[in-house]
mmCIF file of C-alpha atoms in Angstrom:
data_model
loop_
_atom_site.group_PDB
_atom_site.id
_atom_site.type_symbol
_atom_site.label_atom_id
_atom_site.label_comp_id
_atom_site.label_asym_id
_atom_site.label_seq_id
_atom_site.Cartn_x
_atom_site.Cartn_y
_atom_site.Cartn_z
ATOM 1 C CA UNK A 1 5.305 41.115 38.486
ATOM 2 C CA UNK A 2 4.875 41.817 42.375
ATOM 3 C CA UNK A 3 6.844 39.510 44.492
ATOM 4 C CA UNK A 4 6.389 36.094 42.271
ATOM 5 C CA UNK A 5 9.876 36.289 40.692
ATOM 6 C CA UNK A 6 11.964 38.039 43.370
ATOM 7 C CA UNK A 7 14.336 36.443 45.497
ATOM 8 C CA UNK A 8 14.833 32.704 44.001
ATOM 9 C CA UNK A 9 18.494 31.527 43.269
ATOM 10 C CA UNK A 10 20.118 35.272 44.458
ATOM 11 C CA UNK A 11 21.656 33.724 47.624
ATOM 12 C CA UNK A 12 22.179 30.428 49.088
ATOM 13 C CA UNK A 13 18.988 31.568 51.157
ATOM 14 C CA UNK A 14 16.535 32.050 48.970
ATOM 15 C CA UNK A 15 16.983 28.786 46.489
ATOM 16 C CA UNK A 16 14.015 26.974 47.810
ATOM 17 C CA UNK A 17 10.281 27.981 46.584
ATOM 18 C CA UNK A 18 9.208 27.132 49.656
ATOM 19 C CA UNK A 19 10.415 29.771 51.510
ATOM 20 C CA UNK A 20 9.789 32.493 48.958
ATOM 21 C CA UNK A 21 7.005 34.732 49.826
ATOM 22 C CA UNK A 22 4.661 35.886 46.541
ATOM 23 C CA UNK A 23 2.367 38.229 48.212
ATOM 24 C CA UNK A 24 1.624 39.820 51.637
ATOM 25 C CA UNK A 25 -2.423 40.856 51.726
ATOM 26 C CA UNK A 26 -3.363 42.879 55.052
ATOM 27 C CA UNK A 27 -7.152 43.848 55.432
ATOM 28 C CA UNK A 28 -10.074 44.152 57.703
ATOM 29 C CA UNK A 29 -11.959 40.977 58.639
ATOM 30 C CA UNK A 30 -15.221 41.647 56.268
ATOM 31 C CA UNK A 31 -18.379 41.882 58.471
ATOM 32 C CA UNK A 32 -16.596 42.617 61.838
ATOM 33 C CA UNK A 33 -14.385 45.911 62.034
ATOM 34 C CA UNK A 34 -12.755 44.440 65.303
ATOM 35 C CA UNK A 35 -10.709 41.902 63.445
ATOM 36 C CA UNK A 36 -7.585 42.091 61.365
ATOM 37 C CA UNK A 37 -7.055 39.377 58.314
ATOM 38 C CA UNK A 38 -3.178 38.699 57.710
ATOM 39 C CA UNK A 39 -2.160 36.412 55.013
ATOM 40 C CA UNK A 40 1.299 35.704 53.467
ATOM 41 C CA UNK A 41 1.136 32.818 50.250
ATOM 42 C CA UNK A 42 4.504 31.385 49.918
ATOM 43 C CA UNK A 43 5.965 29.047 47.383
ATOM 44 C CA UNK A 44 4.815 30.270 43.609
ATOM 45 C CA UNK A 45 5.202 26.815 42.379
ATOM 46 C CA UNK A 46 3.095 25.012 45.282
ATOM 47 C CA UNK A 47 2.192 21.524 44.334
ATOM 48 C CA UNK A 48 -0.838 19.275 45.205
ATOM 49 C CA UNK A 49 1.101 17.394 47.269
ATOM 50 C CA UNK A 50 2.220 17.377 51.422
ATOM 51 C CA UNK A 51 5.487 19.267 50.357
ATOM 52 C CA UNK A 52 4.731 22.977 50.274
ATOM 53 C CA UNK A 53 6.534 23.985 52.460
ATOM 54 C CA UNK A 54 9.271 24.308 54.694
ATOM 55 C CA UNK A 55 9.367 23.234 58.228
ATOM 56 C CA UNK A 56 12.849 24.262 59.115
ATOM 57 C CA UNK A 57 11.871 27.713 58.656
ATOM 58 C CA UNK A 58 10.030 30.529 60.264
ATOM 59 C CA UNK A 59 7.259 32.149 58.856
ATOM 60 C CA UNK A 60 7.039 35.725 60.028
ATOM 61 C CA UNK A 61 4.268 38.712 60.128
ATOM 62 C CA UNK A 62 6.058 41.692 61.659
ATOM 63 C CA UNK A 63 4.099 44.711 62.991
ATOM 64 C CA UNK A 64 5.477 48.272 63.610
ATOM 65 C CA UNK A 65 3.316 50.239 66.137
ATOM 66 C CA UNK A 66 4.866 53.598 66.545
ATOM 67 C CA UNK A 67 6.458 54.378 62.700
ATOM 68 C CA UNK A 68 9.937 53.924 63.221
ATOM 69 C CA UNK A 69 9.827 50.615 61.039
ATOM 70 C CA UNK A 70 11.280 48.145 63.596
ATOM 71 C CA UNK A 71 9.270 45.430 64.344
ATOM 72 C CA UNK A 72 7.104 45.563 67.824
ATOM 73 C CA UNK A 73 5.072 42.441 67.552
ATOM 74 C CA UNK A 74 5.886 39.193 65.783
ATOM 75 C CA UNK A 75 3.297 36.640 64.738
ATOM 76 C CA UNK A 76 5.636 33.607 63.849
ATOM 77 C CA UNK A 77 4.489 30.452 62.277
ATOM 78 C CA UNK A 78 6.226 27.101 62.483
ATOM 79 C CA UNK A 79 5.611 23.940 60.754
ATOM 80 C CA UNK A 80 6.052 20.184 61.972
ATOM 81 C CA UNK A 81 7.577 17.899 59.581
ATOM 82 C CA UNK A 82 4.961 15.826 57.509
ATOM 83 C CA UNK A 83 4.420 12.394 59.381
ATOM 84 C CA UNK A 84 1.889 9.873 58.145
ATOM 85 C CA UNK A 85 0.307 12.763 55.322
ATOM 86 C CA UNK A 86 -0.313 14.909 58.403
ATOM 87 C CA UNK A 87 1.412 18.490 58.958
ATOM 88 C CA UNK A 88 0.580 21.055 61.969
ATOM 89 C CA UNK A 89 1.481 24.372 62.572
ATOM 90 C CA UNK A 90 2.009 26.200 66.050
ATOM 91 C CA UNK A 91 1.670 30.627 65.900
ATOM 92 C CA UNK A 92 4.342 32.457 68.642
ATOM 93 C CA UNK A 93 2.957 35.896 69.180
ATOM 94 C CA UNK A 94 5.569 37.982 70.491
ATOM 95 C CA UNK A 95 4.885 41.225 72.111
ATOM 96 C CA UNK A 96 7.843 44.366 72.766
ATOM 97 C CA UNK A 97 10.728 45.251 70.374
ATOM 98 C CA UNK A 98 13.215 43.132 72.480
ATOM 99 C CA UNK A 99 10.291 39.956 72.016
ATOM 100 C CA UNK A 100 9.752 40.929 68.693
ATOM 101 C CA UNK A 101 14.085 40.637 67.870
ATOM 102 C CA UNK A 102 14.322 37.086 69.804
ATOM 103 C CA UNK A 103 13.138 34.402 67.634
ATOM 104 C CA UNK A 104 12.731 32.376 70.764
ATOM 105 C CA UNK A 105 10.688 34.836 72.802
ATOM 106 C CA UNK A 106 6.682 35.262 72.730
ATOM 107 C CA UNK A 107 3.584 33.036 73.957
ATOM 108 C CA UNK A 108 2.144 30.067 71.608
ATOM 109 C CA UNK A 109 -1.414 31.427 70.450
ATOM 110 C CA UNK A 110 -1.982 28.413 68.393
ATOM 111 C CA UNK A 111 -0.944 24.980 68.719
ATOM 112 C CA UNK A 112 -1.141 21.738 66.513
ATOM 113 C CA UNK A 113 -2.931 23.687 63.962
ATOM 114 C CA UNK A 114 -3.761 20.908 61.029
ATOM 115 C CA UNK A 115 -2.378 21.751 58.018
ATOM 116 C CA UNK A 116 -4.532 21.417 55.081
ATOM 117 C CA UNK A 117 -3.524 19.283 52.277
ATOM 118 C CA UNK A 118 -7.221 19.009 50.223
ATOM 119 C CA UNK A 119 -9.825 21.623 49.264
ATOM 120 C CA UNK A 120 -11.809 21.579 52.358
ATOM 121 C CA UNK A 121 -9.858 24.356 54.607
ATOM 122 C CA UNK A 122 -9.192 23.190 57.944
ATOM 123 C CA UNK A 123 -9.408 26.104 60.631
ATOM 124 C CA UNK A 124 -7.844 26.444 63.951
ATOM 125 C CA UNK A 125 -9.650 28.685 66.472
ATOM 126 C CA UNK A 126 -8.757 29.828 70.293
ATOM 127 C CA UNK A 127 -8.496 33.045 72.298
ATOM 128 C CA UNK A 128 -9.754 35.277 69.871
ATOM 129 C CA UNK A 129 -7.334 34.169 66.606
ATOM 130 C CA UNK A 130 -8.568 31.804 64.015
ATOM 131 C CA UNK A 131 -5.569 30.132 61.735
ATOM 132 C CA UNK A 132 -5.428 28.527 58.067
ATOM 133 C CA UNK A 133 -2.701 27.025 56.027
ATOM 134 C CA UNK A 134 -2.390 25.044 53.022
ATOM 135 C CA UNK A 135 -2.438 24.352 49.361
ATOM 136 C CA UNK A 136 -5.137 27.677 47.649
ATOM 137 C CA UNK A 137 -5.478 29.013 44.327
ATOM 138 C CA UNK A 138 -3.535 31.925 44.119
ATOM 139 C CA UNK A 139 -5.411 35.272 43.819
ATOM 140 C CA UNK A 140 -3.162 37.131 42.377
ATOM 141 C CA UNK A 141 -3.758 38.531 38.722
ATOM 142 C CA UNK A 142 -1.375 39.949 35.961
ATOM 143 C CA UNK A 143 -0.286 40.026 32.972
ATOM 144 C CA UNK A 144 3.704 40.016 32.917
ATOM 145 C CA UNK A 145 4.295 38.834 29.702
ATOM 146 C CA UNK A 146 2.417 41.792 28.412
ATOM 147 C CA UNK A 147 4.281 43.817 30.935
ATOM 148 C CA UNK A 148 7.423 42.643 29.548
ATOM 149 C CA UNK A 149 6.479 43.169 26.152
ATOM 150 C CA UNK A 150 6.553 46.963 26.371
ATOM 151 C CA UNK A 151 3.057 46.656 28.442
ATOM 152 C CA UNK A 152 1.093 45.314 25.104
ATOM 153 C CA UNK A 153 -1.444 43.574 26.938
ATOM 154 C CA UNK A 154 -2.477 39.879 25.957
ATOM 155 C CA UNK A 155 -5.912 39.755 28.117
ATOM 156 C CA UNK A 156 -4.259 36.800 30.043
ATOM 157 C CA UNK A 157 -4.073 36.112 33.609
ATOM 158 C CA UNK A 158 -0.962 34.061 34.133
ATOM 159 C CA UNK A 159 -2.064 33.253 37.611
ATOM 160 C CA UNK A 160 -5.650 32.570 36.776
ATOM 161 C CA UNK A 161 -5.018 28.745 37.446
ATOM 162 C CA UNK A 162 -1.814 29.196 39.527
ATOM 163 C CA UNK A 163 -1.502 27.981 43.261
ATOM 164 C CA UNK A 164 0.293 28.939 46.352
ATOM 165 C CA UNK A 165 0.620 27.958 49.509
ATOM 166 C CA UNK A 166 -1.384 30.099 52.096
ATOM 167 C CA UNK A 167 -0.910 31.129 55.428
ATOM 168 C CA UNK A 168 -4.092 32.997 57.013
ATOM 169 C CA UNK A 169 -4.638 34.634 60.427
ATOM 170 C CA UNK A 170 -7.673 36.078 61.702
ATOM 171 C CA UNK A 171 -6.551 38.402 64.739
ATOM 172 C CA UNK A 172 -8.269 40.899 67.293
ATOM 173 C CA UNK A 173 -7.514 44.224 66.591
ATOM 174 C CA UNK A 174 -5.770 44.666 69.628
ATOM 175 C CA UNK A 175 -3.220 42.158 69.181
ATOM 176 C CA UNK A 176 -2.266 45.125 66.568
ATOM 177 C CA UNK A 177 -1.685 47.644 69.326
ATOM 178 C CA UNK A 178 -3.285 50.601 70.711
ATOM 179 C CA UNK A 179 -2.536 52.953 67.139
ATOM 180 C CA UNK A 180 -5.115 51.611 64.419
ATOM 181 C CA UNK A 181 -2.229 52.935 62.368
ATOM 182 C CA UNK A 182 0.173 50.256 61.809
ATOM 183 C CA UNK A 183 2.920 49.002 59.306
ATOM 184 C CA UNK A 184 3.338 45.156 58.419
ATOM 185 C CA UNK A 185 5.879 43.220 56.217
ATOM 186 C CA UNK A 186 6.700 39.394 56.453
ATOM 187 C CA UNK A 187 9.670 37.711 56.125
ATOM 188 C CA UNK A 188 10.521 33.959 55.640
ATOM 189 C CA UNK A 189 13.953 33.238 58.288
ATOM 190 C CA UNK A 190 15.539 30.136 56.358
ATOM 191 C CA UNK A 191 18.618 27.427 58.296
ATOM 192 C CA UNK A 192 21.690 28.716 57.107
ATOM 193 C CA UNK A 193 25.120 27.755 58.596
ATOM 194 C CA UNK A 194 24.034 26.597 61.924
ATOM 195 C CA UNK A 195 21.074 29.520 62.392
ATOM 196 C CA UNK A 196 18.050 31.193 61.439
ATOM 197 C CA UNK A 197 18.658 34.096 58.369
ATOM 198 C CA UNK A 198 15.835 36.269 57.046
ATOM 199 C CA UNK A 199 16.103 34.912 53.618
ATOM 200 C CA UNK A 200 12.997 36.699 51.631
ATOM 201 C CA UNK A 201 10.673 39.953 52.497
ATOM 202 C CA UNK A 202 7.838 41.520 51.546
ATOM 203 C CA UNK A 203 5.540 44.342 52.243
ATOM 204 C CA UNK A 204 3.827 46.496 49.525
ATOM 205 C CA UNK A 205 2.985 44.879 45.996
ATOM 206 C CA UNK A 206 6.162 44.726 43.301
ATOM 207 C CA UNK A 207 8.554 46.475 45.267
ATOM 208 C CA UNK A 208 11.662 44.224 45.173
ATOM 209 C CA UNK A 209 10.705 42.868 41.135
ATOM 210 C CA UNK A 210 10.247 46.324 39.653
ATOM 211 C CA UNK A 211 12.762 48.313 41.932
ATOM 212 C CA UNK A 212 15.921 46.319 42.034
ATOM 213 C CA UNK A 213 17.854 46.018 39.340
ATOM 214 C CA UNK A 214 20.532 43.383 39.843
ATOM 215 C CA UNK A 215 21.167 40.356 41.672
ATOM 216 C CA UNK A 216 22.831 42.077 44.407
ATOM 217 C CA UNK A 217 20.445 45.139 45.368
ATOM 218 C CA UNK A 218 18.332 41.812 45.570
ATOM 219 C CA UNK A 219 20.057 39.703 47.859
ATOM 220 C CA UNK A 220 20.694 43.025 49.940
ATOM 221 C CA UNK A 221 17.192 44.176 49.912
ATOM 222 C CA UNK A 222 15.517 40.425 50.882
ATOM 223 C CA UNK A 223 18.163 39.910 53.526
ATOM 224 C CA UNK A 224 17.549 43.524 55.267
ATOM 225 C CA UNK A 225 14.851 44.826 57.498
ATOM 226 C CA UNK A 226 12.485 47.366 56.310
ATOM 227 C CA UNK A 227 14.465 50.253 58.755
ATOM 228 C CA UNK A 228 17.468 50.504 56.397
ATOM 229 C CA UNK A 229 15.532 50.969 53.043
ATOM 230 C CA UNK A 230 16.056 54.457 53.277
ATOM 231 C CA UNK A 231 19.440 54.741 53.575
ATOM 232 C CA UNK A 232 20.418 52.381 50.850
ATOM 233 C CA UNK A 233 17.746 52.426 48.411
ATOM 234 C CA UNK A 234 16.313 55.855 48.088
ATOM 235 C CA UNK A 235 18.434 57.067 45.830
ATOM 236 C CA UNK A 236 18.407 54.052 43.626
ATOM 237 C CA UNK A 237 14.586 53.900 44.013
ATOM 238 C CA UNK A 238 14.471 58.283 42.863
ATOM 239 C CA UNK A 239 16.292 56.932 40.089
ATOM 240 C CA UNK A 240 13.698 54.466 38.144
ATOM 241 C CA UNK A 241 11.029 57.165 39.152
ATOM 242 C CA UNK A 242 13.491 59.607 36.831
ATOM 243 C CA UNK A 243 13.938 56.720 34.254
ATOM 244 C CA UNK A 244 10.329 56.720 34.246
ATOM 245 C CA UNK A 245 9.835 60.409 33.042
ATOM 246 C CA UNK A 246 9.152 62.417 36.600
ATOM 247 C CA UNK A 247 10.826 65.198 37.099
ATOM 248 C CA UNK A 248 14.049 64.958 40.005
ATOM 249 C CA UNK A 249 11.338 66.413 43.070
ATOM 250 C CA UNK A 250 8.941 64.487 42.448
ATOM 251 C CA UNK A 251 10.794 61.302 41.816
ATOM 252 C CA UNK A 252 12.356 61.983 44.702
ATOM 253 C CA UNK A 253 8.717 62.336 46.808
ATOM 254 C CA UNK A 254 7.338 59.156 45.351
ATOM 255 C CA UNK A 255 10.275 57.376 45.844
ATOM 256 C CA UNK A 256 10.000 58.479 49.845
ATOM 257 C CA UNK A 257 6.816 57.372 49.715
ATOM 258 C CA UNK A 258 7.236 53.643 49.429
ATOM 259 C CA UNK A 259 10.236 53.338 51.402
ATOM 260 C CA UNK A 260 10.324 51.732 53.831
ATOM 261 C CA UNK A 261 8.413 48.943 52.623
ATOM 262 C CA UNK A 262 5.990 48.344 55.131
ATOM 263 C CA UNK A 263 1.870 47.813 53.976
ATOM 264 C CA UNK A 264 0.885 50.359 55.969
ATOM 265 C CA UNK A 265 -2.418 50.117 57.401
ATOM 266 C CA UNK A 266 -5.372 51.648 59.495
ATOM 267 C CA UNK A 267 -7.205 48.818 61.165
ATOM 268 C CA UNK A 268 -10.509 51.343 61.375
ATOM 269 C CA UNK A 269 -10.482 51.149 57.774
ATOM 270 C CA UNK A 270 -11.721 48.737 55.162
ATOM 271 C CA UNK A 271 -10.331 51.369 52.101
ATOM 272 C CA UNK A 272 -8.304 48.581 50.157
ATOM 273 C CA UNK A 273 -4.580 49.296 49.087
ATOM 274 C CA UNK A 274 -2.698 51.819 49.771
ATOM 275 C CA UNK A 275 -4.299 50.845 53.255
ATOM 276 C CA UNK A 276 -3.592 47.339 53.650
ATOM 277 C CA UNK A 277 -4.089 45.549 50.395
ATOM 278 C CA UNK A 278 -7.622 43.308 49.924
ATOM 279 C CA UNK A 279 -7.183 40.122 47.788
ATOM 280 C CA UNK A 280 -9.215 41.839 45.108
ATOM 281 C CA UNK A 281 -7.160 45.049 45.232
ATOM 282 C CA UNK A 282 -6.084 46.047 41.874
ATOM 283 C CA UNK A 283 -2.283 46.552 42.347
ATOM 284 C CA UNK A 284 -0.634 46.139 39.647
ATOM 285 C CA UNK A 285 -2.716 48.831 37.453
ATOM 286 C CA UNK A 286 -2.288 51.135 40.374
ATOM 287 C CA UNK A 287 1.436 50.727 40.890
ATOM 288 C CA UNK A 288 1.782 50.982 36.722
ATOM 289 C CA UNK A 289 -0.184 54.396 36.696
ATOM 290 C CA UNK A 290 2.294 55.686 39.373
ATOM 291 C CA UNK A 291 5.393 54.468 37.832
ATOM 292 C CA UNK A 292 3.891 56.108 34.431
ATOM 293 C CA UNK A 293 2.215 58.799 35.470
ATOM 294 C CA UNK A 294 -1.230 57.422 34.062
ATOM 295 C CA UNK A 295 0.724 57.028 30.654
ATOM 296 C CA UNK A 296 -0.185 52.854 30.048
ATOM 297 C CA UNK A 297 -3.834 51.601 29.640
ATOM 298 C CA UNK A 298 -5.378 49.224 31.777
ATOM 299 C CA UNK A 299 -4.496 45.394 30.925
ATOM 300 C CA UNK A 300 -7.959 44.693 31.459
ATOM 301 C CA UNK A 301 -7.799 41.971 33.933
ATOM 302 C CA UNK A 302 -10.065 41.230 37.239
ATOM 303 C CA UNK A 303 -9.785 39.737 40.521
ATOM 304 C CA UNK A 304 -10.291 35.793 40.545
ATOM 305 C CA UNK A 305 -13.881 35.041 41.021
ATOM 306 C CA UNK A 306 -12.933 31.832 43.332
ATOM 307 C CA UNK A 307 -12.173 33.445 46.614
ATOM 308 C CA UNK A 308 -14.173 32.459 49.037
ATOM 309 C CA UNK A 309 -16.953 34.547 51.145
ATOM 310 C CA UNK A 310 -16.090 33.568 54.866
ATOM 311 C CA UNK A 311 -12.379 32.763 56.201
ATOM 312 C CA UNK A 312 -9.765 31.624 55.055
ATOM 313 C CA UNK A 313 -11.147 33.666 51.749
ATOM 314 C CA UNK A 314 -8.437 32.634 49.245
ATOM 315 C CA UNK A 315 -9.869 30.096 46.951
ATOM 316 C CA UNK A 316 -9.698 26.715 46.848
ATOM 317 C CA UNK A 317 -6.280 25.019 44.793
ATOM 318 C CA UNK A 318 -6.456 24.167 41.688
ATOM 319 C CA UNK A 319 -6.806 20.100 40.673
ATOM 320 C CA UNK A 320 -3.667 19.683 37.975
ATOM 321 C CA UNK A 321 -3.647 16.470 36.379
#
């Protein structure tokens, strides 16, 4: 279920966990309507350990201003190898499509940002942005092995004691742009023959693991940019909403309606999923009633009750012996 199984061992790319993105959460800062919260949690089997994650990669929130889905500004995170069970992180903010393409373009925001390998987060703060990453309990909640069994729900939360590795920034609205209304998607770009490859994506909840239906839509899908889901995915995408039961229009119109896979979102808003998506947002039961048409019960489950009140919200990681 959502993005916790996509992408791993479909390409050279995507083998490593720590460059696979589980979920993208986009919401208004609680408390102060002038701030945007972005988080990405990579790496579904995150240990308690300084290895999480990759620093050969690039870490990417992409934001489209103006609807077109092409990225206009870039917030790119970058890690330092671990020296002495110490990690930092620097954040590139790149403004302007032609910034936003060039992986070597934009102005560093944040610099030696600890990483955090205990419970205690470690925050980063200057110029407006505030900046969290390490080892959290993942908030995510499902049941998939109900899901997979014909949706005959256990009561279990698989990810109840499951961790991730989290990447959180706090950011002025306006680093967003002038139009509140705004899409977002991150992507993971992972060394591959000499260069930097996008090697996973995500945007709104369960796309890629309930959509595709082979290895290669998924390799194509996590290696493309949001701007070309249209044209080779709608009519695969019309075509599960028809396997589904819905009648050839509609499948068509709901079909339209998720692609391109941005999380779109009003920043004047503090609505929950389909604006943005909150880290208690109840995503799976909503994206279930679409696919159905209301047709399967809810599997009873509720958000995790250990995120936290004040930033970087996602709960601390779970202790496994």
């Amino acid at each position: 279920m959502a993005h916790h199984v996509s992408g791993l061992g479909i390409s050279p790319t995507s083998m490593d966990p720590r460059s696979h993105i589980t979920d993208l959460y986009v919401f208004q800062k609680p408390g102060d309507v002038s701030k945007t919260i972005l988080a990405v949690d990579v790496n579904p089997t995150s240990p308690i350990t300084d290895d999480a994650v990759d620093h050969e990669s690039v870490y990417e929130l992409g934001v489209d201003t103006d609807g077109d889905a092409v990225t206009d500004i870039a917030f790119r995170v970058r890690f330092s190898p671990v020296r002495d069970n110490g990690q930092t992180a620097s954040v590139q903010l790149a403004t302007g499509r032609d910034a936003a393409a060039d992986l070597d373009a934009g102005d560093t925001i944040l610099a030696d940002a600890p990483v955090t390998f205990g419970s205690e987060p470690q925050v980063t703060a200057d110029g407006g942005f505030r900046f969290f990453a390490g080892l959290r309990s993942d908030p995510f909640f499902a049941d998939p092995v109900g899901a997979t069994d014909k949706f005959q729900w256990t009561g279990k939360d698989f990810f109840a004691d499951k961790n991730v590795f989290g990447i959180v920034l706090e950011v002025p609205n306006s680093a967003l742009g002038p139009n509140p209304r705004v899409g977002v998607w991150a992507r993971v770009l992972v060394p591959h023959d000499g260069r930097l490859v996008q090697g996973d994506r995500a945007g709104r909840p369960g796309i890629d693991n309930n959509f595709n239906q082979d290895d290669d839509d998924k390799r194509v899908w996590n290696q493309q940019e949001p701007s070309h889901d249209r044209e080779r995915f709608l009519g695969k995408f019309t075509h599960v909403f028809e396997h589904a039961g819905h009648p050839a229009d509609r499948a068509a119109a709901l079909a339209e309606s998720l692609l391109p896979d941005l999380l779109t979102y009003d920043y004047t808003s503090g609505e929950g999923f389909p604006n943005g998506r909150n880290l208690t947002d109840d995503v799976i039961n909503m994206g279930i009633a679409q696919l159905s048409g209301g047709a399967v019960p809810h599997d009873g489950l509720r958000p995790h009750t250990d995120l936290l009140a004040d930033f970087p919200y996602l709960g601390n990681p779970h202790q496994h012996g």
